[in-house]
Coordinates of C-alpha atoms in Angstrom, one line a residue:
M1 CA 0.0 0.0 0.0
P2 CA 1.1 3.6 -0.4
V3 CA 3.1 4.7 2.6
S4 CA 4.5 8.0 3.7
A5 CA 6.5 8.8 6.9
S6 CA 3.4 10.0 8.7
Y7 CA 0.9 7.4 7.7
R8 CA 0.3 3.9 8.9
W9 CA -1.5 1.2 6.7
S10 CA -3.0 -1.9 8.2
P11 CA -4.8 -4.7 6.3
F12 CA -7.3 -6.6 8.4
C13 CA -10.4 -8.8 8.2
V14 CA -13.9 -7.6 8.9
D15 CA -16.3 -10.3 10.0
G16 CA -13.8 -12.9 8.8
V17 CA -14.9 -12.2 5.2
T18 CA -13.5 -8.9 3.7
T19 CA -9.9 -7.7 4.1
V20 CA -9.7 -4.0 3.9
A21 CA -6.9 -1.4 4.2
V22 CA -7.0 1.2 6.9
K23 CA -5.0 4.5 6.6
T24 CA -4.4 6.5 9.8
L25 CA -1.9 9.0 11.0
K26 CA 1.1 8.1 13.2
E27 CA 1.2 9.6 16.7
N28 CA 3.8 12.2 15.8
A29 CA 2.0 13.5 12.7
A30 CA 1.9 17.2 12.2
E31 CA -1.3 19.2 11.8
V32 CA -0.7 19.7 8.1
E33 CA -0.7 15.9 7.6
K34 CA -4.0 15.6 9.4
K35 CA -5.3 18.3 7.1
D36 CA -4.0 16.4 4.1
L37 CA -5.7 13.1 5.3
L38 CA -9.0 14.9 5.8
S39 CA -8.6 16.5 2.3
E40 CA -7.9 13.0 0.8
L41 CA -11.0 11.7 2.6
E42 CA -13.2 14.4 1.1
V43 CA -11.9 13.7 -2.4
M44 CA -12.6 9.9 -2.0
K45 CA -16.0 10.4 -0.5
S46 CA -17.0 12.4 -3.6
L47 CA -16.2 9.5 -6.0
D48 CA -18.4 6.7 -7.3
P49 CA -16.8 3.2 -7.6
H50 CA -14.6 2.9 -10.7
V51 CA -12.6 -0.3 -11.5
N52 CA -9.4 1.7 -12.0
V53 CA -9.6 3.9 -8.8
V54 CA -9.1 2.5 -5.4
R55 CA -12.5 2.2 -3.6
F56 CA -13.4 4.2 -0.5
L57 CA -15.3 2.0 2.0
G58 CA -15.7 4.1 5.1
C59 CA -14.1 6.3 7.7
C60 CA -14.0 7.2 11.4
T61 CA -13.5 11.0 12.1
D62 CA -15.4 11.7 15.3
K63 CA -12.2 11.5 17.4
D64 CA -8.5 11.0 16.9
P65 CA -7.0 9.0 15.4
I66 CA -8.8 9.4 12.1
F67 CA -9.3 6.2 10.1
V68 CA -9.8 6.0 6.3
I69 CA -11.0 2.6 5.2
I70 CA -10.4 1.5 1.5
E71 CA -10.4 -1.7 -0.4
Y72 CA -7.3 -3.9 0.1
V73 CA -5.3 -4.3 -3.1
N74 CA -3.3 -7.4 -2.7
R75 CA -0.3 -6.9 -4.9
G76 CA 0.5 -3.4 -3.5
K77 CA 2.4 -0.7 -5.4
L78 CA 2.8 -0.9 -9.1
Q79 CA 6.4 0.5 -8.7
T80 CA 7.4 -2.4 -6.5
Y81 CA 5.6 -5.0 -8.7
L82 CA 7.5 -3.7 -11.8
R83 CA 10.8 -3.8 -10.0
N84 CA 10.2 -7.3 -8.7
S85 CA 9.3 -8.4 -12.3
R86 CA 12.6 -7.0 -13.5
A87 CA 14.5 -9.1 -10.9
E88 CA 12.4 -12.2 -11.8
R89 CA 13.2 -11.6 -15.5
H90 CA 16.9 -11.4 -14.7
Y91 CA 17.2 -14.4 -12.3
G92 CA 14.4 -16.6 -13.7
N93 CA 11.6 -18.2 -11.8
T94 CA 12.1 -21.9 -10.8
H95 CA 9.1 -22.1 -8.4
G96 CA 5.6 -22.4 -9.8
K97 CA 3.8 -20.2 -12.3
S98 CA 5.9 -17.4 -13.9
N99 CA 4.9 -13.8 -13.3
I100 CA 7.1 -12.4 -16.1
L101 CA 5.2 -9.4 -17.6
T102 CA 4.6 -9.0 -21.4
S103 CA 4.5 -5.9 -23.6
G104 CA 0.7 -6.3 -23.7
D105 CA 0.5 -6.4 -19.8
L106 CA 2.6 -3.2 -19.6
T107 CA 0.6 -1.3 -22.2
S108 CA -2.6 -2.5 -20.5
F109 CA -1.3 -1.0 -17.2
M110 CA -0.9 2.4 -18.9
Y111 CA -4.4 2.1 -20.5
Q112 CA -6.0 1.3 -17.1
V113 CA -4.4 4.2 -15.3
A114 CA -5.4 6.5 -18.1
K115 CA -9.0 5.2 -17.7
G116 CA -8.9 5.8 -14.0
M117 CA -7.5 9.3 -14.5
D118 CA -10.1 10.1 -17.2
Y119 CA -12.8 9.3 -14.6
L120 CA -11.1 11.5 -11.9
T121 CA -10.8 14.3 -14.4
S122 CA -14.5 14.0 -15.2
R123 CA -15.2 14.6 -11.5
G124 CA -13.0 17.7 -11.3
I125 CA -10.2 16.0 -9.5
I126 CA -6.5 16.9 -9.9
H127 CA -4.3 14.2 -8.5
R128 CA -0.9 16.1 -8.3
D129 CA 1.1 13.0 -7.4
L130 CA 0.6 10.6 -10.2
A131 CA 3.4 8.0 -10.2
A132 CA 3.9 4.2 -10.2
R133 CA 4.3 4.3 -6.4
N134 CA 0.7 5.6 -6.2
I135 CA -0.9 3.0 -8.4
L136 CA -2.0 -0.3 -6.8
I137 CA -2.3 -3.6 -8.6
T138 CA -4.3 -6.8 -8.0
D139 CA -3.5 -10.4 -8.7
D140 CA -5.4 -10.2 -12.0
H141 CA -3.4 -7.2 -13.1
T142 CA -6.1 -4.6 -12.5
C143 CA -4.5 -1.2 -11.9
K144 CA -6.1 1.3 -9.5
V145 CA -5.2 5.0 -9.0
A146 CA -4.6 5.6 -5.3
D147 CA -3.1 7.9 -2.7
F148 CA -5.1 11.1 -2.9
G149 CA -3.2 12.9 -0.2
F150 CA -2.2 15.7 -2.6
A151 CA -5.4 15.6 -4.7
R152 CA -7.6 18.6 -4.9
D153 CA -11.2 19.0 -6.1
V154 CA -10.9 22.0 -8.4
V155 CA -14.2 21.7 -10.2
T156 CA -14.7 25.5 -10.3
S157 CA -11.3 26.9 -11.5
K158 CA -9.8 23.7 -13.0
I159 CA -6.4 25.0 -11.7
Y160 CA -4.8 24.7 -8.3
E161 CA -1.9 26.8 -6.9
R162 CA 0.1 25.0 -4.3
K163 CA 0.6 27.1 -1.1
S164 CA 2.5 24.7 1.2
E165 CA 5.9 23.1 0.7
G166 CA 7.3 19.7 1.6
K167 CA 8.9 16.8 -0.2
L168 CA 8.0 17.2 -3.9
P169 CA 7.8 14.6 -6.7
I170 CA 10.2 16.7 -8.8
R171 CA 10.9 14.1 -11.4
W172 CA 7.2 13.7 -12.2
M173 CA 6.2 17.4 -12.2
A174 CA 5.4 19.6 -15.2
T175 CA 7.4 22.8 -15.8
E176 CA 4.5 25.0 -14.7
S177 CA 4.2 23.0 -11.5
L178 CA 7.9 23.2 -10.7
Y179 CA 8.3 26.9 -11.4
D180 CA 4.9 28.5 -10.9
N181 CA 3.2 26.1 -8.5
I182 CA 0.4 25.6 -11.0
F183 CA -1.4 22.2 -11.1
S184 CA -4.1 21.2 -13.5
V185 CA -5.4 18.2 -15.5
K186 CA -2.6 19.0 -18.0
S187 CA 0.1 18.8 -15.3
D188 CA -1.4 15.4 -14.4
I189 CA -1.0 14.5 -18.0
W190 CA 2.7 15.3 -17.8
S191 CA 3.1 13.1 -14.8
F192 CA 1.3 10.3 -16.7
G193 CA 3.9 10.5 -19.4
I194 CA 6.6 10.0 -16.7
L195 CA 4.5 7.1 -15.4
M196 CA 4.5 5.5 -18.9
W197 CA 8.3 5.7 -18.9
E198 CA 8.4 4.1 -15.4
I199 CA 6.3 1.2 -16.7
V200 CA 8.4 0.8 -19.9
T201 CA 11.6 0.6 -17.7
L202 CA 10.0 -1.7 -15.1
G203 CA 9.9 0.8 -12.3
S204 CA 13.1 2.8 -12.9
T205 CA 13.6 6.2 -11.3
P206 CA 13.1 9.0 -14.0
Y207 CA 16.2 10.9 -15.1
P208 CA 18.7 8.4 -13.8
G209 CA 22.0 9.9 -12.7
I210 CA 20.7 13.5 -12.8
S211 CA 20.2 15.5 -9.6
A212 CA 16.8 17.1 -8.8
A213 CA 18.2 20.6 -9.4
D214 CA 19.6 19.6 -12.8
V215 CA 16.3 17.9 -13.7
M216 CA 14.4 21.1 -13.0
R217 CA 16.8 23.2 -15.0
K218 CA 17.1 20.8 -18.0
V219 CA 13.4 20.2 -18.2
R220 CA 12.8 24.0 -18.3
D221 CA 15.3 24.2 -21.1
G222 CA 13.6 21.6 -23.2
Y223 CA 15.3 18.4 -22.1
R224 CA 13.0 15.3 -22.0
L225 CA 13.5 11.7 -20.9
E226 CA 15.0 9.8 -23.8
K227 CA 13.3 6.9 -25.6
P228 CA 14.3 3.6 -24.0
E229 CA 16.0 1.5 -26.6
H230 CA 13.5 -1.3 -26.1
C231 CA 10.5 1.0 -26.6
R232 CA 9.0 1.5 -30.0
R233 CA 8.6 5.0 -31.3
E234 CA 4.8 4.8 -31.4
L235 CA 4.6 4.4 -27.7
Y236 CA 7.3 6.9 -26.9
N237 CA 5.5 9.5 -29.1
I238 CA 2.5 9.4 -26.6
M239 CA 4.9 10.1 -23.7
Y240 CA 6.5 12.9 -25.6
Y241 CA 3.2 14.4 -26.5
C242 CA 2.4 14.5 -22.7
W243 CA 5.6 16.6 -22.1
S244 CA 4.7 19.6 -24.4
S245 CA 6.1 22.8 -22.9
D246 CA 2.7 24.4 -23.7
S247 CA 0.2 22.7 -21.5
N248 CA -2.6 23.4 -24.0
E249 CA -0.8 21.2 -26.5
R250 CA -0.8 18.1 -24.3
P251 CA -3.5 15.5 -24.8
T252 CA -6.5 14.9 -22.6
F253 CA -6.8 11.6 -20.7
L254 CA -9.6 10.6 -23.0
E255 CA -7.3 11.1 -26.0
V256 CA -4.6 9.0 -24.2
V257 CA -7.1 6.3 -23.5
Q258 CA -8.0 6.2 -27.2
M259 CA -4.3 6.2 -28.4
L260 CA -3.4 3.3 -26.0
D261 CA -6.5 1.4 -26.9
K262 CA -5.5 1.5 -30.6
L263 CA -2.0 0.1 -29.7
L264 CA -3.6 -2.7 -27.6
H265 CA -5.7 -3.8 -30.6
T266 CA -2.6 -4.5 -32.7
E267 CA -0.4 -7.6 -32.6
M268 CA 2.7 -5.4 -32.2
D269 CA 5.0 -5.6 -29.1
Y270 CA 5.6 -1.9 -28.4
I271 CA 7.9 -2.8 -25.5
E272 CA 10.5 -5.3 -26.7
L273 CA 11.4 -6.8 -23.3
E274 CA 13.9 -9.3 -24.7
R275 CA 16.0 -6.2 -25.4
F276 CA 15.6 -4.7 -21.9
P277 CA 18.9 -3.1 -21.0
D278 CA 18.9 -3.8 -17.2
H279 CA 22.2 -2.1 -16.6
N280 CA 20.9 1.3 -17.8
Y281 CA 18.2 1.7 -15.2
Y282 CA 18.2 2.6 -11.5
N283 CA 16.0 2.3 -8.5
I284 CA 16.6 5.3 -6.3
V285 CA 14.7 4.9 -3.0
N286 CA 15.8 7.9 -1.0
L287 CA 17.0 11.4 -1.9
S288 CA 17.0 14.3 0.5
G289 CA 14.1 16.7 -0.2
E290 CA 12.7 14.6 -3.1
K291 CA 9.6 12.4 -3.1
L292 CA 10.4 9.2 -4.9

């Protein structure tokens, strides 16, 4: 499940039948974190069930600690799942059924996340922290957008200006978010393009070998993540489209859904995993001041 330093997740059984996940604050959580959890709760309460969005089940807010109850998604974070798949691909699987992912699986993950985000967009929700670490995955490869701690309901203005600071997901953020604190559906689209790159590289950290400060400068100056050598141009073009400097030139989530659907209906492997260059990619788990 998604975890931050101030949250605690607990899966447990209700009536011996349904396992759920409970999100609550740790005892040392700051007031701003309580505010974020309540904001996340309000966003989730406003949503109807959608197969590609983690489902809100209930809450307890009449006294501290606050509990937010959601569906339990048994495979956990997509980022971890992808990284484990890379290890399995490298070392092989000698015990039971293989879980090695295919090009079709990976393209389907992108398509499902785009479907979930298209639904959230239709409800006036900006996620603001879209990344593989905030997507959950089930045993049957259903992907669910999760972790709405930074999400905002901006149904009136369609744009949100961040006022508070904290660890930022710099490598996933659009130029206007990095430099002007402006978040919109189109900044979520930028993040989705980065998430596509994460999926293609089986959970690698974006901009490997480049510091956060250099990422910010280089992206502002027009630098973009390069096409992975095992990724076909047709798929990379969708990512690149998401990274237009002019936010108005980026696609909508509905357009991304349609583009990915078209790729899924061909016989082509757009991610040539037999050519996966494992040595080129890195899993960075901790950098000071950065959200990874």
